[in-house]
Amino acid sequence: MYRLTEEGKKYLSEGLPEINLVKLISQRGPLHVSQLEMENKQIAISWAKKNGWIVIEGGVIKLTEKGAKAVEEESPLLKALREVDVSGKCSDEKLLEMLIKRNLVKKTREFPEVEEISQLTPEILLSEIWRVKPFKKYDVNAPAPELYPGKKHPYVAFIEEVREKLVEMGFEEVKSPVVEAEFWNCDALFMPQDHPARSLHDIFHVKHPRKAEIKDKHLFERVQKTHENGWITGSKGWGTWDQEKALNLVLRSHTTPSSIRYLANLESGKEAKVFCIDRVFRPDVIDKTHLMEFDQCEGIIVGKHVTFRHLLGMLKEFAKEVLGTEKVKFVPHYFPYTEPSIEMYIFHEKLNKWVEVVGAGMFRPEVLKPLGIEYNVLAWGFGFSRLAMLKLEIEDIRYLFARDIEWIRKFPVMKCLL
Amino acid sequence: MDKKIPGDEMPVIEVEKNYLIKLCGIPESELREVLTLVKAPIDEEEENIWKIELTPDRPDMFSPEGIARAVKGFLGMETEIIQYPVMDTEIEVKVEKVSARPYIACACVLDVELTEERIKSIMHLQEKLHETIGRKRKKVAIGLHDLDKVTAPFTYAEFHPKEIAFAPLGMDEELTLDLILERHEKGRKYAFCLEGFEKYPVIIDKYGEVLSFPPIINGRLTMVTEKTRNLFIDVTGTDKRAVEKVLNILVCNIAEVCGKIGKVKVGNEIYPKLEPEEIDVNVAEVNRVLGLGISEYETAEILRRMRYSVVEMKGGVLKVLIPPYRVDILHEIDIIEDVVIGYGINNIIPELPKIPTVGKKHRKEKMSEKIREIMVGMGFHEILNFMLSNKEKQFIKMCVEEEECVEIAKPMSLEFTVCRKWLLPGVLEFLGENTHRSYPQKVFEIGDCVIIDEKEETKTRTIRKLCGAIAHDKTNLTEIKSVVEAVARELNASLVIKPISHKSFIESRRGEIYLNGKASGFFGEIHPQVLANWKITKPVVAFEISLEEFIS
């Protein structure tokens, strides 16, 4: 196979320089070399001389008889050049040799004769054989192998969505340790020490290591007094408190310790909006709707002028932005560390019923005073994993942690959008 | 959705629908609406039964009579504290030292007319009180008796388990106390309340007849039936306030429909103590919390509907009397909650809080999101595992020595006994369960692990880690090294690799990863023994690094 070089292509379109030269002389008559103005002047003169088309006498170029004939006839060399361009071959060996010698044509790799092109290859592209051969017809409906792009876990992708939304709403994210002191998990929340939620059946107690050491001794003491007799909070308190129990280590059973730890460090007089999305642990029997560990999302608003009315406003906004609905209603409820406490229901179009989604309330004075917080604090929280089930349309909560690569490969990323 | 607080299951009581409707005296449709507004929504319903979900702070509503009292108040049909008829009696309970349950309070309800549904409702109330405020009878236990079957004065004392015998409810033969704990169904169920005590509490009458063996079972002798005319109630326990309050709930809820409350001398005290406690409620505080801007007068009107009495209004402060059956009022804030319930939450126009703040992700998550992008870019699939694991998975199957880790005291199953220290076991477990799926498999996990750290308040530290693994026929050390190098480059960290003797990997095909000069993790070809332990049939290469250095 042969193809034209850049020079060869140029000559094919503009003509061979020696032909151009004899044509010029035949039109204008003999010319002095110095008067000749054309491209590739030296090449033209040299080849015209070699071919015996011109003679130069005293610097003047004159056409020979042979030269005059060459003007009339089509140049065999140009013809050969055209042949190579079209077919990649040349029937005249001598002319081909000449073309190669003049670097107008280059040899390329040999190809087996193909009737049609199937797989396009670099060779086909280089040889430009595609100019003359037809493409094999392909069926666009023929099956293609499945491809699964690398991706985030669907549940994690959904968590990222909600996190993004809460940040947009002006909340700052906070964290707390997985292994937590009962003090932060319960006592600082004014949950009485004999509260059923604090039993071994409802919180994972840690066997090793066993005891925490609360660094803020003053806070520890204030919480103790609040439990014992209400301290200065105006409360009756619970009557008793055992500091050894408060030091027990547990796996955090809710995300509220992150809010409480944040409040304990909050500068006096500062307003704030913070949230937390994290794993929590409870000794449940695993089934379609229960896991021993799942995620919770919660947030608090600290503000000089915030009131219960703002709690409702916040929840409504949350329902609109995160849950995608404005159909909400509130019912009174009970949580040990908030008062008043409420639950927000949203109307679930698919299930055609009201479902409770968010628990909320205002932290009790017995919680806030020991932390040194003077302002009202609005708090809300919900089981994130259950929300994800609703949004990702998963019937069985265990699927969130399923060890099944196919499920991850095939779960459409768009379903994870808010 | 989720119960917000673990273990805070909302008590559900079953009521006869028609009985409740009759007590409330309003049409069914209206009652359905109101129930949700007074913290007593219908959870489920069958033909003639409503299952009503209550909240643990309102044990006084654990019976239809208590619910009716709240409903009638809410609608303004009956307001303020009810003065139930109370009379003196000659009945006395002598109290001796009882170590297991030091506190006792008793009362009578006389001239009762007990129908089947009333008895059912009282029994149900008793049972719910045991479960909730009674902490499974340990803190408070209740006995209800037919007063006319025994003779006062009664004595509350403690006895050796073999010292006394009687026929318990539900049995014909007389058994000693230890045998009751052994043989009676309730004995087995509640024996834990008496664990560690040599003597057990018993209430006997003038002639030594046994009324009750608290908190286990009553005697058969004093069983309450429809024929019972006079009730005697004993409440025993370990918390004086709770014992007294439970007695109040019982007598008030029974007297709500029939009978007169009879006072009993118990030791040196007279029970029940029905004199309402007093509390000051500051209307400015009500408005500071609720944002309603309501007046003294309105507040008082609402409180009367919520069954409080308001005896004085002065300078924006209300003197409020608390009904004797309310156990949940610890603070002014608890009254404020009732103000908002009485006002009607859905009558409040919500308002967005105007607090100028800047939203921010936690650096740990921001960082994790970036790493996730890098791993996904290299074609990895993210997986998600539990943080709870066990020693077999964390150490034995990985062929490494057992190390100190966080251990759970009372695990629910052998599957979950410790907090994971590292991610690789979970990643390999995942690969081991996907051997029937197409290869190559490239997976990663970003998640928290917990390590012991004596310097920390909680003696532990929560560490974020990254682990990646590749499984296919031709994977090798070079392939995972490229990944490690790419991750280090994207972390903008200097990478040095040193030899390591980590038994999960093949010798000489493993390295320790130093990022910015700190030992951060390791990588290599997983040892065939480890692969066999996880039932993986393809070669696997993996790496794991801690991200903590890049978070703080």
JSON list of N, CA, C and O in Angstrom, two decimals, chain A residues 151 160 170 173 175 184 194 197 205 207-208 213 215 233 282 293 308 330 339 356 364 383 405 409, chain B residues 1-3 6 135 139 289 331 334 346 357 360 362 365 372 382 387-388 404 407 409 434 455 457 459:
[
{"chain": "A", "resi": 151, "resn": "LYS", "atom": "N", "xyz": [-19.09, 3.94, 42.10]},
{"chain": "A", "resi": 151, "resn": "LYS", "atom": "CA", "xyz": [-20.00, 4.94, 42.68]},
{"chain": "A", "resi": 151, "resn": "LYS", "atom": "C", "xyz": [-20.08, 4.86, 44.18]},
{"chain": "A", "resi": 151, "resn": "LYS", "atom": "O", "xyz": [-19.65, 3.91, 44.80]},
{"chain": "A", "resi": 160, "resn": "GLU", "atom": "N", "xyz": [-25.34, 12.35, 52.03]},
{"chain": "A", "resi": 160, "resn": "GLU", "atom": "CA", "xyz": [-24.64, 13.54, 51.54]},
{"chain": "A", "resi": 160, "resn": "GLU", "atom": "C", "xyz": [-25.63, 14.60, 51.05]},
{"chain": "A", "resi": 160, "resn": "GLU", "atom": "O", "xyz": [-25.43, 15.79, 51.25]},
{"chain": "A", "resi": 170, "resn": "GLY", "atom": "N", "xyz": [-28.16, 26.69, 56.74]},
{"chain": "A", "resi": 170, "resn": "GLY", "atom": "CA", "xyz": [-27.39, 27.46, 57.71]},
{"chain": "A", "resi": 170, "resn": "GLY", "atom": "C", "xyz": [-26.97, 26.69, 58.95]},
{"chain": "A", "resi": 170, "resn": "GLY", "atom": "O", "xyz": [-26.56, 27.29, 59.94]},
{"chain": "A", "resi": 173, "resn": "GLU", "atom": "N", "xyz": [-22.29, 21.39, 61.10]},
{"chain": "A", "resi": 173, "resn": "GLU", "atom": "CA", "xyz": [-22.27, 19.98, 61.51]},
{"chain": "A", "resi": 173, "resn": "GLU", "atom": "C", "xyz": [-21.36, 19.76, 62.72]},
{"chain": "A", "resi": 173, "resn": "GLU", "atom": "O", "xyz": [-20.25, 20.28, 62.77]},
{"chain": "A", "resi": 175, "resn": "LYS", "atom": "N", "xyz": [-20.02, 16.63, 65.79]},
{"chain": "A", "resi": 175, "resn": "LYS", "atom": "CA", "xyz": [-19.85, 15.19, 65.99]},
{"chain": "A", "resi": 175, "resn": "LYS", "atom": "C", "xyz": [-19.57, 14.89, 67.45]},
{"chain": "A", "resi": 175, "resn": "LYS", "atom": "O", "xyz": [-19.18, 15.78, 68.21]},
{"chain": "A", "resi": 184, "resn": "TRP", "atom": "N", "xyz": [-23.06, 11.94, 79.27]},
{"chain": "A", "resi": 184, "resn": "TRP", "atom": "CA", "xyz": [-23.43, 12.73, 78.09]},
{"chain": "A", "resi": 184, "resn": "TRP", "atom": "C", "xyz": [-24.64, 12.14, 77.38]},
{"chain": "A", "resi": 184, "resn": "TRP", "atom": "O", "xyz": [-25.42, 12.85, 76.77]},
{"chain": "A", "resi": 194, "resn": "ASP", "atom": "N", "xyz": [-32.99, 5.78, 86.75]},
{"chain": "A", "resi": 194, "resn": "ASP", "atom": "CA", "xyz": [-33.73, 4.51, 86.66]},
{"chain": "A", "resi": 194, "resn": "ASP", "atom": "C", "xyz": [-34.68, 4.51, 85.46]},
{"chain": "A", "resi": 194, "resn": "ASP", "atom": "O", "xyz": [-35.57, 3.67, 85.37]},
{"chain": "A", "resi": 197, "resn": "ALA", "atom": "N", "xyz": [-35.16, 3.56, 79.55]},
{"chain": "A", "resi": 197, "resn": "ALA", "atom": "CA", "xyz": [-34.31, 3.68, 78.37]},
{"chain": "A", "resi": 197, "resn": "ALA", "atom": "C", "xyz": [-32.84, 3.51, 78.73]},
{"chain": "A", "resi": 197, "resn": "ALA", "atom": "O", "xyz": [-32.00, 3.39, 77.86]},
{"chain": "A", "resi": 205, "resn": "HIS", "atom": "N", "xyz": [-24.24, -1.35, 76.86]},
{"chain": "A", "resi": 205, "resn": "HIS", "atom": "CA", "xyz": [-23.21, -0.94, 77.82]},
{"chain": "A", "resi": 205, "resn": "HIS", "atom": "C", "xyz": [-21.89, -1.57, 77.41]},
{"chain": "A", "resi": 205, "resn": "HIS", "atom": "O", "xyz": [-21.87, -2.66, 76.85]},
{"chain": "A", "resi": 207, "resn": "LYS", "atom": "N", "xyz": [-18.26, -3.20, 78.17]},
{"chain": "A", "resi": 207, "resn": "LYS", "atom": "CA", "xyz": [-17.61, -4.00, 79.22]},
{"chain": "A", "resi": 207, "resn": "LYS", "atom": "C", "xyz": [-16.16, -3.57, 79.37]},
{"chain": "A", "resi": 207, "resn": "LYS", "atom": "O", "xyz": [-15.60, -3.56, 80.45]},
{"chain": "A", "resi": 208, "resn": "HIS", "atom": "N", "xyz": [-15.57, -3.25, 78.23]},
{"chain": "A", "resi": 208, "resn": "HIS", "atom": "CA", "xyz": [-14.17, -2.81, 78.25]},
{"chain": "A", "resi": 208, "resn": "HIS", "atom": "C", "xyz": [-13.94, -1.75, 77.18]},
{"chain": "A", "resi": 208, "resn": "HIS", "atom": "O", "xyz": [-14.29, -2.01, 76.04]},
{"chain": "A", "resi": 213, "resn": "GLU", "atom": "N", "xyz": [-14.16, 9.38, 82.31]},
{"chain": "A", "resi": 213, "resn": "GLU", "atom": "CA", "xyz": [-13.68, 10.33, 83.31]},
{"chain": "A", "resi": 213, "resn": "GLU", "atom": "C", "xyz": [-14.11, 11.69, 82.76]},
{"chain": "A", "resi": 213, "resn": "GLU", "atom": "O", "xyz": [-13.62, 12.11, 81.72]},
{"chain": "A", "resi": 215, "resn": "LYS", "atom": "N", "xyz": [-14.23, 15.38, 82.16]},
{"chain": "A", "resi": 215, "resn": "LYS", "atom": "CA", "xyz": [-13.18, 16.39, 82.40]},
{"chain": "A", "resi": 215, "resn": "LYS", "atom": "C", "xyz": [-13.75, 17.67, 83.00]},
{"chain": "A", "resi": 215, "resn": "LYS", "atom": "O", "xyz": [-13.08, 18.34, 83.77]},
{"chain": "A", "resi": 233, "resn": "THR", "atom": "N", "xyz": [-32.41, 25.28, 89.03]},
{"chain": "A", "resi": 233, "resn": "THR", "atom": "CA", "xyz": [-33.20, 25.29, 87.80]},
{"chain": "A", "resi": 233, "resn": "THR", "atom": "C", "xyz": [-34.68, 25.52, 88.06]},
{"chain": "A", "resi": 233, "resn": "THR", "atom": "O", "xyz": [-35.44, 25.73, 87.12]},
{"chain": "A", "resi": 282, "resn": "ARG", "atom": "N", "xyz": [-28.57, 0.39, 69.29]},
{"chain": "A", "resi": 282, "resn": "ARG", "atom": "CA", "xyz": [-29.59, -0.07, 70.25]},
{"chain": "A", "resi": 282, "resn": "ARG", "atom": "C", "xyz": [-29.74, -1.58, 70.17]},
{"chain": "A", "resi": 282, "resn": "ARG", "atom": "O", "xyz": [-29.78, -2.13, 69.08]},
{"chain": "A", "resi": 293, "resn": "GLU", "atom": "N", "xyz": [-27.79, -1.08, 64.66]},
{"chain": "A", "resi": 293, "resn": "GLU", "atom": "CA", "xyz": [-27.19, 0.23, 64.46]},
{"chain": "A", "resi": 293, "resn": "GLU", "atom": "C", "xyz": [-27.82, 0.86, 63.24]},
{"chain": "A", "resi": 293, "resn": "GLU", "atom": "O", "xyz": [-28.09, 0.19, 62.25]},
{"chain": "A", "resi": 308, "resn": "PHE", "atom": "N", "xyz": [-41.31, 28.50, 70.84]},
{"chain": "A", "resi": 308, "resn": "PHE", "atom": "CA", "xyz": [-42.01, 27.32, 70.33]},
{"chain": "A", "resi": 308, "resn": "PHE", "atom": "C", "xyz": [-42.57, 27.58, 68.93]},
{"chain": "A", "resi": 308, "resn": "PHE", "atom": "O", "xyz": [-42.56, 26.70, 68.07]},
{"chain": "A", "resi": 330, "resn": "PHE", "atom": "N", "xyz": [-48.89, 18.85, 63.53]},
{"chain": "A", "resi": 330, "resn": "PHE", "atom": "CA", "xyz": [-48.13, 18.64, 64.76]},
{"chain": "A", "resi": 330, "resn": "PHE", "atom": "C", "xyz": [-49.03, 18.07, 65.84]},
{"chain": "A", "resi": 330, "resn": "PHE", "atom": "O", "xyz": [-50.18, 18.48, 65.97]},
{"chain": "A", "resi": 339, "resn": "GLU", "atom": "N", "xyz": [-39.44, 19.91, 76.66]},
{"chain": "A", "resi": 339, "resn": "GLU", "atom": "CA", "xyz": [-40.76, 20.32, 77.13]},
{"chain": "A", "resi": 339, "resn": "GLU", "atom": "C", "xyz": [-41.00, 21.74, 76.65]},
{"chain": "A", "resi": 339, "resn": "GLU", "atom": "O", "xyz": [-40.17, 22.60, 76.95]},
{"chain": "A", "resi": 356, "resn": "GLU", "atom": "N", "xyz": [-45.65, 9.69, 61.10]},
{"chain": "A", "resi": 356, "resn": "GLU", "atom": "CA", "xyz": [-44.85, 10.52, 62.00]},
{"chain": "A", "resi": 356, "resn": "GLU", "atom": "C", "xyz": [-43.41, 10.45, 61.53]},
{"chain": "A", "resi": 356, "resn": "GLU", "atom": "O", "xyz": [-42.89, 9.37, 61.26]},
{"chain": "A", "resi": 364, "resn": "ARG", "atom": "N", "xyz": [-35.35, 21.13, 78.17]},
{"chain": "A", "resi": 364, "resn": "ARG", "atom": "CA", "xyz": [-35.83, 21.50, 79.51]},
{"chain": "A", "resi": 364, "resn": "ARG", "atom": "C", "xyz": [-34.82, 22.40, 80.21]},
{"chain": "A", "resi": 364, "resn": "ARG", "atom": "O", "xyz": [-33.61, 22.30, 79.96]},
{"chain": "A", "resi": 383, "resn": "GLY", "atom": "N", "xyz": [-35.14, 9.37, 62.81]},
{"chain": "A", "resi": 383, "resn": "GLY", "atom": "CA", "xyz": [-34.39, 8.19, 62.38]},
{"chain": "A", "resi": 383, "resn": "GLY", "atom": "C", "xyz": [-34.07, 8.32, 60.91]},
{"chain": "A", "resi": 383, "resn": "GLY", "atom": "O", "xyz": [-34.94, 8.22, 60.06]},
{"chain": "A", "resi": 405, "resn": "ILE", "atom": "N", "xyz": [-23.00, -6.76, 46.01]},
{"chain": "A", "resi": 405, "resn": "ILE", "atom": "CA", "xyz": [-22.38, -5.80, 45.09]},
{"chain": "A", "resi": 405, "resn": "ILE", "atom": "C", "xyz": [-23.33, -5.49, 43.92]},
{"chain": "A", "resi": 405, "resn": "ILE", "atom": "O", "xyz": [-23.31, -4.38, 43.39]},
{"chain": "A", "resi": 409, "resn": "ARG", "atom": "N", "xyz": [-24.23, -1.93, 42.39]},
{"chain": "A", "resi": 409, "resn": "ARG", "atom": "CA", "xyz": [-23.93, -1.68, 40.97]},
{"chain": "A", "resi": 409, "resn": "ARG", "atom": "C", "xyz": [-25.15, -1.15, 40.23]},
{"chain": "A", "resi": 409, "resn": "ARG", "atom": "O", "xyz": [-25.05, -0.32, 39.36]},
{"chain": "B", "resi": 1, "resn": "MET", "atom": "N", "xyz": [-42.07, 6.86, 62.95]},
{"chain": "B", "resi": 1, "resn": "MET", "atom": "CA", "xyz": [-40.66, 6.54, 62.66]},
{"chain": "B", "resi": 1, "resn": "MET", "atom": "C", "xyz": [-40.00, 5.94, 63.90]},
{"chain": "B", "resi": 1, "resn": "MET", "atom": "O", "xyz": [-40.62, 5.27, 64.67]},
{"chain": "B", "resi": 2, "resn": "ASP", "atom": "N", "xyz": [-38.73, 6.23, 64.09]},
{"chain": "B", "resi": 2, "resn": "ASP", "atom": "CA", "xyz": [-38.04, 5.67, 65.23]},
{"chain": "B", "resi": 2, "resn": "ASP", "atom": "C", "xyz": [-38.52, 6.27, 66.52]},
{"chain": "B", "resi": 2, "resn": "ASP", "atom": "O", "xyz": [-38.79, 7.44, 66.61]},
{"chain": "B", "resi": 3, "resn": "LYS", "atom": "N", "xyz": [-38.52, 5.44, 67.54]},
{"chain": "B", "resi": 3, "resn": "LYS", "atom": "CA", "xyz": [-38.65, 6.03, 68.84]},
{"chain": "B", "resi": 3, "resn": "LYS", "atom": "C", "xyz": [-37.39, 6.85, 69.04]},
{"chain": "B", "resi": 3, "resn": "LYS", "atom": "O", "xyz": [-36.28, 6.38, 68.80]},
{"chain": "B", "resi": 6, "resn": "PRO", "atom": "N", "xyz": [-34.26, 5.43, 73.10]},
{"chain": "B", "resi": 6, "resn": "PRO", "atom": "CA", "xyz": [-34.33, 3.98, 73.20]},
{"chain": "B", "resi": 6, "resn": "PRO", "atom": "C", "xyz": [-35.17, 3.61, 74.40]},
{"chain": "B", "resi": 6, "resn": "PRO", "atom": "O", "xyz": [-35.11, 4.26, 75.43]},
{"chain": "B", "resi": 135, "resn": "ARG", "atom": "N", "xyz": [-41.55, 0.49, 86.96]},
{"chain": "B", "resi": 135, "resn": "ARG", "atom": "CA", "xyz": [-40.31, -0.17, 86.51]},
{"chain": "B", "resi": 135, "resn": "ARG", "atom": "C", "xyz": [-40.41, -1.68, 86.70]},
{"chain": "B", "resi": 135, "resn": "ARG", "atom": "O", "xyz": [-39.61, -2.28, 87.43]},
{"chain": "B", "resi": 139, "resn": "LYS", "atom": "N", "xyz": [-39.91, -0.69, 91.33]},
{"chain": "B", "resi": 139, "resn": "LYS", "atom": "CA", "xyz": [-39.98, 0.61, 92.00]},
{"chain": "B", "resi": 139, "resn": "LYS", "atom": "C", "xyz": [-41.33, 0.76, 92.71]},
{"chain": "B", "resi": 139, "resn": "LYS", "atom": "O", "xyz": [-41.39, 1.27, 93.82]},
{"chain": "B", "resi": 289, "resn": "VAL", "atom": "N", "xyz": [-41.29, 31.29, 76.30]},
{"chain": "B", "resi": 289, "resn": "VAL", "atom": "CA", "xyz": [-41.07, 29.95, 75.76]},
{"chain": "B", "resi": 289, "resn": "VAL", "atom": "C", "xyz": [-41.93, 29.71, 74.52]},
{"chain": "B", "resi": 289, "resn": "VAL", "atom": "O", "xyz": [-41.45, 29.20, 73.52]},
{"chain": "B", "resi": 331, "resn": "HIS", "atom": "N", "xyz": [-41.51, 21.03, 87.21]},
{"chain": "B", "resi": 331, "resn": "HIS", "atom": "CA", "xyz": [-41.01, 22.37, 86.93]},
{"chain": "B", "resi": 331, "resn": "HIS", "atom": "C", "xyz": [-42.13, 23.16, 86.25]},
{"chain": "B", "resi": 331, "resn": "HIS", "atom": "O", "xyz": [-43.02, 22.58, 85.63]},
{"chain": "B", "resi": 334, "resn": "ASP", "atom": "N", "xyz": [-43.30, 22.24, 82.79]},
{"chain": "B", "resi": 334, "resn": "ASP", "atom": "CA", "xyz": [-44.27, 21.18, 82.54]},
{"chain": "B", "resi": 334, "resn": "ASP", "atom": "C", "xyz": [-45.70, 21.73, 82.47]},
{"chain": "B", "resi": 334, "resn": "ASP", "atom": "O", "xyz": [-46.55, 21.19, 81.78]},
{"chain": "B", "resi": 346, "resn": "ASN", "atom": "N", "xyz": [-51.89, 23.33, 66.65]},
{"chain": "B", "resi": 346, "resn": "ASN", "atom": "CA", "xyz": [-52.16, 23.67, 65.26]},
{"chain": "B", "resi": 346, "resn": "ASN", "atom": "C", "xyz": [-52.88, 25.02, 65.09]},
{"chain": "B", "resi": 346, "resn": "ASN", "atom": "O", "xyz": [-53.17, 25.44, 63.99]},
{"chain": "B", "resi": 357, "resn": "THR", "atom": "N", "xyz": [-26.61, 32.54, 60.62]},
{"chain": "B", "resi": 357, "resn": "THR", "atom": "CA", "xyz": [-25.53, 31.58, 60.84]},
{"chain": "B", "resi": 357, "resn": "THR", "atom": "C", "xyz": [-24.96, 31.17, 59.49]},
{"chain": "B", "resi": 357, "resn": "THR", "atom": "O", "xyz": [-25.60, 31.35, 58.46]},
{"chain": "B", "resi": 360, "resn": "LYS", "atom": "N", "xyz": [-22.04, 24.76, 57.73]},
{"chain": "B", "resi": 360, "resn": "LYS", "atom": "CA", "xyz": [-20.70, 24.21, 57.55]},
{"chain": "B", "resi": 360, "resn": "LYS", "atom": "C", "xyz": [-20.76, 22.70, 57.71]},
{"chain": "B", "resi": 360, "resn": "LYS", "atom": "O", "xyz": [-21.39, 22.22, 58.65]},
{"chain": "B", "resi": 362, "resn": "HIS", "atom": "N", "xyz": [-18.90, 19.21, 58.72]},
{"chain": "B", "resi": 362, "resn": "HIS", "atom": "CA", "xyz": [-17.78, 18.84, 59.58]},
{"chain": "B", "resi": 362, "resn": "HIS", "atom": "C", "xyz": [-16.61, 18.43, 58.68]},
{"chain": "B", "resi": 362, "resn": "HIS", "atom": "O", "xyz": [-16.80, 17.81, 57.65]},
{"chain": "B", "resi": 365, "resn": "GLU", "atom": "N", "xyz": [-16.42, 14.92, 57.39]},
{"chain": "B", "resi": 365, "resn": "GLU", "atom": "CA", "xyz": [-17.31, 14.53, 56.31]},
{"chain": "B", "resi": 365, "resn": "GLU", "atom": "C", "xyz": [-16.89, 15.17, 54.98]},
{"chain": "B", "resi": 365, "resn": "GLU", "atom": "O", "xyz": [-17.00, 14.55, 53.93]},
{"chain": "B", "resi": 372, "resn": "ARG", "atom": "N", "xyz": [-14.10, 9.91, 48.72]},
{"chain": "B", "resi": 372, "resn": "ARG", "atom": "CA", "xyz": [-15.09, 9.11, 48.00]},
{"chain": "B", "resi": 372, "resn": "ARG", "atom": "C", "xyz": [-15.00, 9.38, 46.50]},
{"chain": "B", "resi": 372, "resn": "ARG", "atom": "O", "xyz": [-15.00, 8.46, 45.70]},
{"chain": "B", "resi": 382, "resn": "GLU", "atom": "N", "xyz": [-18.57, 1.86, 46.50]},
{"chain": "B", "resi": 382, "resn": "GLU", "atom": "CA", "xyz": [-18.55, 2.04, 47.94]},
{"chain": "B", "resi": 382, "resn": "GLU", "atom": "C", "xyz": [-19.46, 1.02, 48.61]},
{"chain": "B", "resi": 382, "resn": "GLU", "atom": "O", "xyz": [-20.58, 0.78, 48.14]},
{"chain": "B", "resi": 387, "resn": "MET", "atom": "N", "xyz": [-20.75, -1.17, 62.26]},
{"chain": "B", "resi": 387, "resn": "MET", "atom": "CA", "xyz": [-19.58, -0.88, 63.08]},
{"chain": "B", "resi": 387, "resn": "MET", "atom": "C", "xyz": [-19.40, -1.95, 64.15]},
{"chain": "B", "resi": 387, "resn": "MET", "atom": "O", "xyz": [-18.33, -2.11, 64.70]},
{"chain": "B", "resi": 388, "resn": "LEU", "atom": "N", "xyz": [-20.48, -2.64, 64.45]},
{"chain": "B", "resi": 388, "resn": "LEU", "atom": "CA", "xyz": [-20.37, -3.73, 65.41]},
{"chain": "B", "resi": 388, "resn": "LEU", "atom": "C", "xyz": [-19.85, -4.97, 64.70]},
{"chain": "B", "resi": 388, "resn": "LEU", "atom": "O", "xyz": [-20.25, -5.26, 63.57]},
{"chain": "B", "resi": 404, "resn": "GLU", "atom": "N", "xyz": [-6.52, -5.28, 72.10]},
{"chain": "B", "resi": 404, "resn": "GLU", "atom": "CA", "xyz": [-7.50, -4.65, 72.98]},
{"chain": "B", "resi": 404, "resn": "GLU", "atom": "C", "xyz": [-8.53, -3.90, 72.12]},
{"chain": "B", "resi": 404, "resn": "GLU", "atom": "O", "xyz": [-8.15, -3.20, 71.17]},
{"chain": "B", "resi": 407, "resn": "GLU", "atom": "N", "xyz": [-15.48, -3.70, 74.00]},
{"chain": "B", "resi": 407, "resn": "GLU", "atom": "CA", "xyz": [-16.34, -4.88, 74.09]},
{"chain": "B", "resi": 407, "resn": "GLU", "atom": "C", "xyz": [-17.67, -4.53, 74.75]},
{"chain": "B", "resi": 407, "resn": "GLU", "atom": "O", "xyz": [-17.72, -3.79, 75.72]},
{"chain": "B", "resi": 409, "resn": "ALA", "atom": "N", "xyz": [-21.08, -5.18, 76.88]},
{"chain": "B", "resi": 409, "resn": "ALA", "atom": "CA", "xyz": [-21.35, -5.95, 78.09]},
{"chain": "B", "resi": 409, "resn": "ALA", "atom": "C", "xyz": [-22.37, -7.07, 77.87]},
{"chain": "B", "resi": 409, "resn": "ALA", "atom": "O", "xyz": [-22.14, -8.20, 78.24]},
{"chain": "B", "resi": 434, "resn": "ASN", "atom": "N", "xyz": [-19.79, -12.26, 47.72]},
{"chain": "B", "resi": 434, "resn": "ASN", "atom": "CA", "xyz": [-20.10, -11.88, 46.34]},
{"chain": "B", "resi": 434, "resn": "ASN", "atom": "C", "xyz": [-19.31, -12.68, 45.32]},
{"chain": "B", "resi": 434, "resn": "ASN", "atom": "O", "xyz": [-19.11, -12.23, 44.19]},
{"chain": "B", "resi": 455, "resn": "LYS", "atom": "N", "xyz": [-6.14, 8.47, 77.24]},
{"chain": "B", "resi": 455, "resn": "LYS", "atom": "CA", "xyz": [-6.07, 9.91, 77.47]},
{"chain": "B", "resi": 455, "resn": "LYS", "atom": "C", "xyz": [-7.43, 10.60, 77.27]},
{"chain": "B", "resi": 455, "resn": "LYS", "atom": "O", "xyz": [-7.66, 11.69, 77.75]},
{"chain": "B", "resi": 457, "resn": "GLU", "atom": "N", "xyz": [-11.56, 11.34, 77.38]},
{"chain": "B", "resi": 457, "resn": "GLU", "atom": "CA", "xyz": [-12.62, 11.32, 78.39]},
{"chain": "B", "resi": 457, "resn": "GLU", "atom": "C", "xyz": [-13.37, 9.99, 78.38]},
{"chain": "B", "resi": 457, "resn": "GLU", "atom": "O", "xyz": [-13.71, 9.45, 79.43]},
{"chain": "B", "resi": 459, "resn": "LYS", "atom": "N", "xyz": [-12.16, 7.21, 77.15]},
{"chain": "B", "resi": 459, "resn": "LYS", "atom": "CA", "xyz": [-11.15, 6.13, 77.09]},
{"chain": "B", "resi": 459, "resn": "LYS", "atom": "C", "xyz": [-11.05, 5.48, 75.71]},
{"chain": "B", "resi": 459, "resn": "LYS", "atom": "O", "xyz": [-10.51, 4.39, 75.55]}
]
